[in-house]
Coordinates of C-alpha atoms and ligand atoms in Angstrom, one line a residue:
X705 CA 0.0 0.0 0.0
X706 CA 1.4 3.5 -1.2
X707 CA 1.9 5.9 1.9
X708 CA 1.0 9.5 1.1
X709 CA 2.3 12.7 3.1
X710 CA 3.4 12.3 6.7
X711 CA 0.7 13.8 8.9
X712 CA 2.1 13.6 12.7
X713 CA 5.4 12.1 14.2
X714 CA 5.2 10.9 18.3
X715 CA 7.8 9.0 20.0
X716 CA 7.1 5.4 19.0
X717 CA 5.0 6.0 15.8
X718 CA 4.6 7.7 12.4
X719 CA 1.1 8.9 11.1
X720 CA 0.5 9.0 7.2
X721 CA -2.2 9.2 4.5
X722 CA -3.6 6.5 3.5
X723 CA -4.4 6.4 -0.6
X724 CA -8.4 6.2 1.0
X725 CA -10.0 9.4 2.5
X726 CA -11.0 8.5 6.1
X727 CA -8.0 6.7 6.9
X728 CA -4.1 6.5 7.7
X729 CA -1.4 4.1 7.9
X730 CA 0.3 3.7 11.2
X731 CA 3.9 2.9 11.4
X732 CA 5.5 1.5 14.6
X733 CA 9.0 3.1 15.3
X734 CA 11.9 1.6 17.5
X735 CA 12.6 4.4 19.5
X736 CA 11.8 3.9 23.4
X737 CA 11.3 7.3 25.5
X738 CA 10.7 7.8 29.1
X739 CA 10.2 10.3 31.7
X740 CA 8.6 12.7 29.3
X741 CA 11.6 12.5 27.0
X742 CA 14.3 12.5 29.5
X743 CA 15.1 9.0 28.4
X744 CA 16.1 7.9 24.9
X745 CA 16.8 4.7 23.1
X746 CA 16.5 2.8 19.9
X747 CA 15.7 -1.2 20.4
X748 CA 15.4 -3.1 17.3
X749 CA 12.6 -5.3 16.5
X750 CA 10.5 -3.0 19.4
X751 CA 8.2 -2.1 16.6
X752 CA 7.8 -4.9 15.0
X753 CA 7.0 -6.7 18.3
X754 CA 4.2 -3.8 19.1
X755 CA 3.1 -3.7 15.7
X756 CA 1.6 -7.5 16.3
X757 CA 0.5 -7.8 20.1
X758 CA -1.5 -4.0 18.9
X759 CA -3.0 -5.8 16.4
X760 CA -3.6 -8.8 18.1
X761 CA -5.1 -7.0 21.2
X762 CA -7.4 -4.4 18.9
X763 CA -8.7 -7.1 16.7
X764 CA -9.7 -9.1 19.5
X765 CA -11.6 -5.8 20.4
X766 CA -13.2 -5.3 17.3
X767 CA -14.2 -9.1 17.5
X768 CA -16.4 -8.2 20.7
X769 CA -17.7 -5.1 19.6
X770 CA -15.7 -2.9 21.2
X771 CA -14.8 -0.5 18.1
X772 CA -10.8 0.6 17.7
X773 CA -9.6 2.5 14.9
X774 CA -7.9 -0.7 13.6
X775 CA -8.9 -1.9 10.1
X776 CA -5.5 -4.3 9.3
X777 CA -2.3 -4.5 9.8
X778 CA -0.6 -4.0 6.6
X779 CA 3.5 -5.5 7.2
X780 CA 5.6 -5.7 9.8
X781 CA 5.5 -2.3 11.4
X782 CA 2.6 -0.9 9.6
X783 CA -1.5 -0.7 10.4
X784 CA -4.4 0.6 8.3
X785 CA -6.4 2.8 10.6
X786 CA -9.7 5.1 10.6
X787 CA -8.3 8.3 11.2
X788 CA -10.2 9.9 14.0
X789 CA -9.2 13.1 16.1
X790 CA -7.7 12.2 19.0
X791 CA -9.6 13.4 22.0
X792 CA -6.6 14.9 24.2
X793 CA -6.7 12.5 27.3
X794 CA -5.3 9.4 28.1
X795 CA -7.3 7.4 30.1
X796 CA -5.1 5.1 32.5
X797 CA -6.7 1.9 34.0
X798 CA -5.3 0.5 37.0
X799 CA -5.9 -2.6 38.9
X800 CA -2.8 -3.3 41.2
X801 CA -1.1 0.2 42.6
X802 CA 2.3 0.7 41.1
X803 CA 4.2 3.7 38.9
X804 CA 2.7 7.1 39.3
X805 CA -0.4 6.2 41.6
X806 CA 2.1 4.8 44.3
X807 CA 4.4 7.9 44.1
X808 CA 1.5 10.2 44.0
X809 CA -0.1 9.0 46.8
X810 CA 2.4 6.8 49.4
X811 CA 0.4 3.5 48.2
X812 CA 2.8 0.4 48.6
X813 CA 3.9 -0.9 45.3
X814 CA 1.7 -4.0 44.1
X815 CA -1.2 -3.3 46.5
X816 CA -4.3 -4.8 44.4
X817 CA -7.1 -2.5 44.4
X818 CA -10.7 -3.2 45.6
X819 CA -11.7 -2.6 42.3
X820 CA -10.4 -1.1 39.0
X821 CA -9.4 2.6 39.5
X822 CA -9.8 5.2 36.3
X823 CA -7.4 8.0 36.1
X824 CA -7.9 11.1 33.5
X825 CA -4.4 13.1 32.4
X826 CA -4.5 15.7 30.2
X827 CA -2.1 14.9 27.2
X828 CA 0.5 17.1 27.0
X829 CA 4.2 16.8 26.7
X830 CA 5.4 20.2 28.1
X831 CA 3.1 19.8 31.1
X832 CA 3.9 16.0 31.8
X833 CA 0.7 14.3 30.8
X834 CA -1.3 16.3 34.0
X835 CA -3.8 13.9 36.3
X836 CA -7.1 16.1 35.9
X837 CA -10.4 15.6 37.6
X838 CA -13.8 14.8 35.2
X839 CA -15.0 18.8 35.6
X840 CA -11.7 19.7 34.0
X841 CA -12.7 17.5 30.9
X842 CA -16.1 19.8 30.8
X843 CA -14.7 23.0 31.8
X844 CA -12.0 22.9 29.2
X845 CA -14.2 21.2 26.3
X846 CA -12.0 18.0 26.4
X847 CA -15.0 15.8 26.1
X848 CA -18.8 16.0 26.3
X849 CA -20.6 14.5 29.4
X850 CA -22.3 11.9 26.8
X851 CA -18.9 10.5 25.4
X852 CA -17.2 10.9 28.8
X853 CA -19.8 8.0 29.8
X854 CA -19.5 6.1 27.4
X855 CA -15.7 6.4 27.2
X856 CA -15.8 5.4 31.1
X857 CA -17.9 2.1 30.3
X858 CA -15.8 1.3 27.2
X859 CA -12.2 1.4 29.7
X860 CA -14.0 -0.7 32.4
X861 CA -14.7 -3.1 29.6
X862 CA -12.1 -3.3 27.9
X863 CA -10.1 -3.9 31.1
X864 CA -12.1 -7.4 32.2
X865 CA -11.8 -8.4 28.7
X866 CA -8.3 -7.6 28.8
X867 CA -7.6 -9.0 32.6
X868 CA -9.6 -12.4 31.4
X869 CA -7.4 -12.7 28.0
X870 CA -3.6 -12.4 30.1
X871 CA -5.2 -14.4 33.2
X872 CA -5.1 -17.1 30.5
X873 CA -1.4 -16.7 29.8
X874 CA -0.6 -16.1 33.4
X875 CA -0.1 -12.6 32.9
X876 CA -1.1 -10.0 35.6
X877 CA -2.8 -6.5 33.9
X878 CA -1.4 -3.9 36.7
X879 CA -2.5 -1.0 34.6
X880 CA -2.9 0.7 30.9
X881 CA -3.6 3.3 29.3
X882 CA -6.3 4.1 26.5
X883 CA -6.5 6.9 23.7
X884 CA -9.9 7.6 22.4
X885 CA -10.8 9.3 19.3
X886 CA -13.5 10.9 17.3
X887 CA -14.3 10.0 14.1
X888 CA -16.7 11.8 11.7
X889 CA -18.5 10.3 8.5
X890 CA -21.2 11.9 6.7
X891 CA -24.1 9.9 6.2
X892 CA -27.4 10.9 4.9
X893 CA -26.5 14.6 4.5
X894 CA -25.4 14.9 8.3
X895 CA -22.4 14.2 10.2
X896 CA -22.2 11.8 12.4
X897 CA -19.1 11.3 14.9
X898 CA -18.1 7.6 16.4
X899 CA -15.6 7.4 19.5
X900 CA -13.3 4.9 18.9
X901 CA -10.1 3.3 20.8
X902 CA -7.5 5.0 19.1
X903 CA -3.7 4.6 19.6
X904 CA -2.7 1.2 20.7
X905 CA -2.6 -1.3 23.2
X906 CA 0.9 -3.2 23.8
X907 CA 3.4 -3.8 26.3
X908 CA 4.7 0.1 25.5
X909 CA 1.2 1.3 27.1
X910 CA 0.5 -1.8 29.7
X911 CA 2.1 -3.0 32.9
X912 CA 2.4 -6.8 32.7
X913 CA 3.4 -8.9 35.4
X914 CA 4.2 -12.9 35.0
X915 CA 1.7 -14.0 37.6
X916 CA 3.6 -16.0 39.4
X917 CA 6.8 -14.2 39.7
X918 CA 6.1 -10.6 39.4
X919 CA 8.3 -10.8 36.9
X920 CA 7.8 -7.3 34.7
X921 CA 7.2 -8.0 30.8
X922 CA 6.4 -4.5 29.8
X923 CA 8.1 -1.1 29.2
X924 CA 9.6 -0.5 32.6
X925 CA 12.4 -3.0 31.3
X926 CA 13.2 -0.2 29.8
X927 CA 12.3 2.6 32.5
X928 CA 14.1 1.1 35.3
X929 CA 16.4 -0.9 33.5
X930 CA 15.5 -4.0 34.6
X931 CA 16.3 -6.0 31.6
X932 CA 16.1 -7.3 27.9
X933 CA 13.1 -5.6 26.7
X934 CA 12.6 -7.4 23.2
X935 CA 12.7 -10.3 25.6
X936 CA 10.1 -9.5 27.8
X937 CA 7.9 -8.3 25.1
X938 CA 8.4 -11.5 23.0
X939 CA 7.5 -13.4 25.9
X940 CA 3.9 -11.6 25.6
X941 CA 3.7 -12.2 22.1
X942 CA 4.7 -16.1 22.2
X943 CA 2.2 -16.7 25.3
X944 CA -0.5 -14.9 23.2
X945 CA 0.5 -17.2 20.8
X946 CA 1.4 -14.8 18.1
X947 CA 5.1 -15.4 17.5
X948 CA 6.5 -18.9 16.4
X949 CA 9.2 -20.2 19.4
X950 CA 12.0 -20.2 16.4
X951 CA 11.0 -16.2 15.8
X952 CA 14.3 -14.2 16.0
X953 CA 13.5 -10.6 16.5
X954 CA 16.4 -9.5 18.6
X955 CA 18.9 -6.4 19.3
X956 CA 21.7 -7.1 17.2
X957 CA 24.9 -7.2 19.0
X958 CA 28.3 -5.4 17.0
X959 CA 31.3 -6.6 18.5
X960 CA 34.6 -4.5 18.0
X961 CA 36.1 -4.8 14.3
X962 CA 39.3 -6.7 14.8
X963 CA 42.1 -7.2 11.9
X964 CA 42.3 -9.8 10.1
X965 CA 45.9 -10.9 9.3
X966 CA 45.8 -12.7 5.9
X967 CA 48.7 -14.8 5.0
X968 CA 50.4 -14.2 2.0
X969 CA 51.1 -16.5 -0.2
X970 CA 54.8 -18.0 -0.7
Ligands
5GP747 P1 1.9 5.7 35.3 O1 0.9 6.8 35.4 O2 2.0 4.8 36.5 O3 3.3 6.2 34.8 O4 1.4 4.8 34.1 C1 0.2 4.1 34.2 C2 0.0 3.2 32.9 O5 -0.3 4.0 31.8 C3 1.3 2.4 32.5 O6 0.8 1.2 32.0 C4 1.9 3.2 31.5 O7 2.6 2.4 30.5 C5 0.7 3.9 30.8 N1 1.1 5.3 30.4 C6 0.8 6.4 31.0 N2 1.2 7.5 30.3 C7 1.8 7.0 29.2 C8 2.4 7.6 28.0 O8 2.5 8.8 27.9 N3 2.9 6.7 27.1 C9 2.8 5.4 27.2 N4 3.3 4.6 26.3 N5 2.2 4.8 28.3 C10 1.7 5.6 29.2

């Protein structure tokens, strides 16, 4: 599929037009940022590996009714997508207290929560991604009351669905987060305006804990340096079931050029 004009560039992806009006082509980068910026690498085979658990994880939504922008993946690090305007919150689910709840507030690290907990920050990289309160959303226009509510619902939903599907694999869901966005269609000589999951859903934008160890399979590998990210995330994907055991995506390791003496001959 021919990619037209780049439209936006974020940290981890590319946005650009797709040959059809409507819709975009999403391309997964390797670059890794934390900290708002602060931290900065390139890990081969990252987007690759995102590319397919997104796609695994938003098709399986789509499969349940829960609508995502996602129409196919196209290659390795590329997605066809509706393209929607992104409403400018993320909205973080969390079931076990960890990362930014536990600093905020004093709550012990890996304290599970009564019941799931929905946070609202207000997108925004010079700020730091701000938590805001629901009357923020109104008083600033973020979000009307109508699709506030039904954004709520869709995040509690998509969070058993997604609890029930890594429960299966022995995965814990700690937390995530969600993008939503808007996207309008004329139909009948009106517009009419669909809120979709936007974004994606993949061990860059989940914490996932092997349920019997703790250990961490997601993107603080990378935060805290814990360890081999590719591994952790191919560890998702091959308990998902969507990468063969012989699949080699891995960093690829340069060792120092030595010389080569090479005998002449007599
Ligand atoms: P925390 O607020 O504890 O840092 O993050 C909560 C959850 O939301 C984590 O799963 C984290 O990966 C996700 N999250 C929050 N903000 C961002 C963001 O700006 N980018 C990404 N990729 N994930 C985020």
């Amino acid at each position: 599929m021919k990619k037209g004009k780049k439209l936006y560039e974020g940290k981890a992806k590319i946005l650009y037009a797709a040959p059809e009006k409507g819709m975009a082509i999403q391309h997964f980068k390797d670059d890794a940022t934390a900290f708002n910026n602060l931290k900065k690498s390139t890990i081969e085979g990252k987007g690759i590996l995102n590319n397919r658990i997104s796609e695994h994880i938003l098709s399986s939504l789509n499969q349940i009714g829960i609508e995502t922008h996602l129409i196919k993946r196209i290659n390795m690090r590329e997605q066809l997508i509706k393209l929607v305007e992104i409403i400018p919150i993320e909205f973080i689910v969390r079931n076990i207290a960890t990362g930014s709840l536990s600093k905020r507030l004093g709550i012990e690290e890996g304290t599970v929560l009564e019941k799931p907990l929905l946070e609202f920050c207000y997108k925004s990289d010079s700020l730091g991604d701000p938590l805001i309160a629901r009357e923020h959303i109104y008083t600033f226009n973020y979000c009307d009351e109508k699709t506030l509510d039904f954004i709520t619902k869709q995040c509690f939903r998509v969070n058993d669905f997604l609890q029930g599907m890594f429960k299966a694999i022995e995965i814990k869901l700690v937390d995530f987060k969600l993008e939503f966005g808007r996207e309008r269609k004329e139909e009948s000589g009106s517009t009419v305006a669909k809120t979709l999951i936007a974004d994606e859903i993949s061990p860059d934008t989940c914490r996932l804990w092997d349920a019997t160890t703790d250990k961490k399979l997601d993107k603080d590998l990378f935060r805290k340096d814990l360890g081999n990210l590719i591994e952790g995330y191919q560890e998702v994907a091959r308990r998902l079931g969507i990468l063969h055991e012989q699949s080699n995506i891995s960093p690829i390791k340069f060792t120092k050029p030595t010389a080569v003496k090479i005998k002449k001959n007599k």
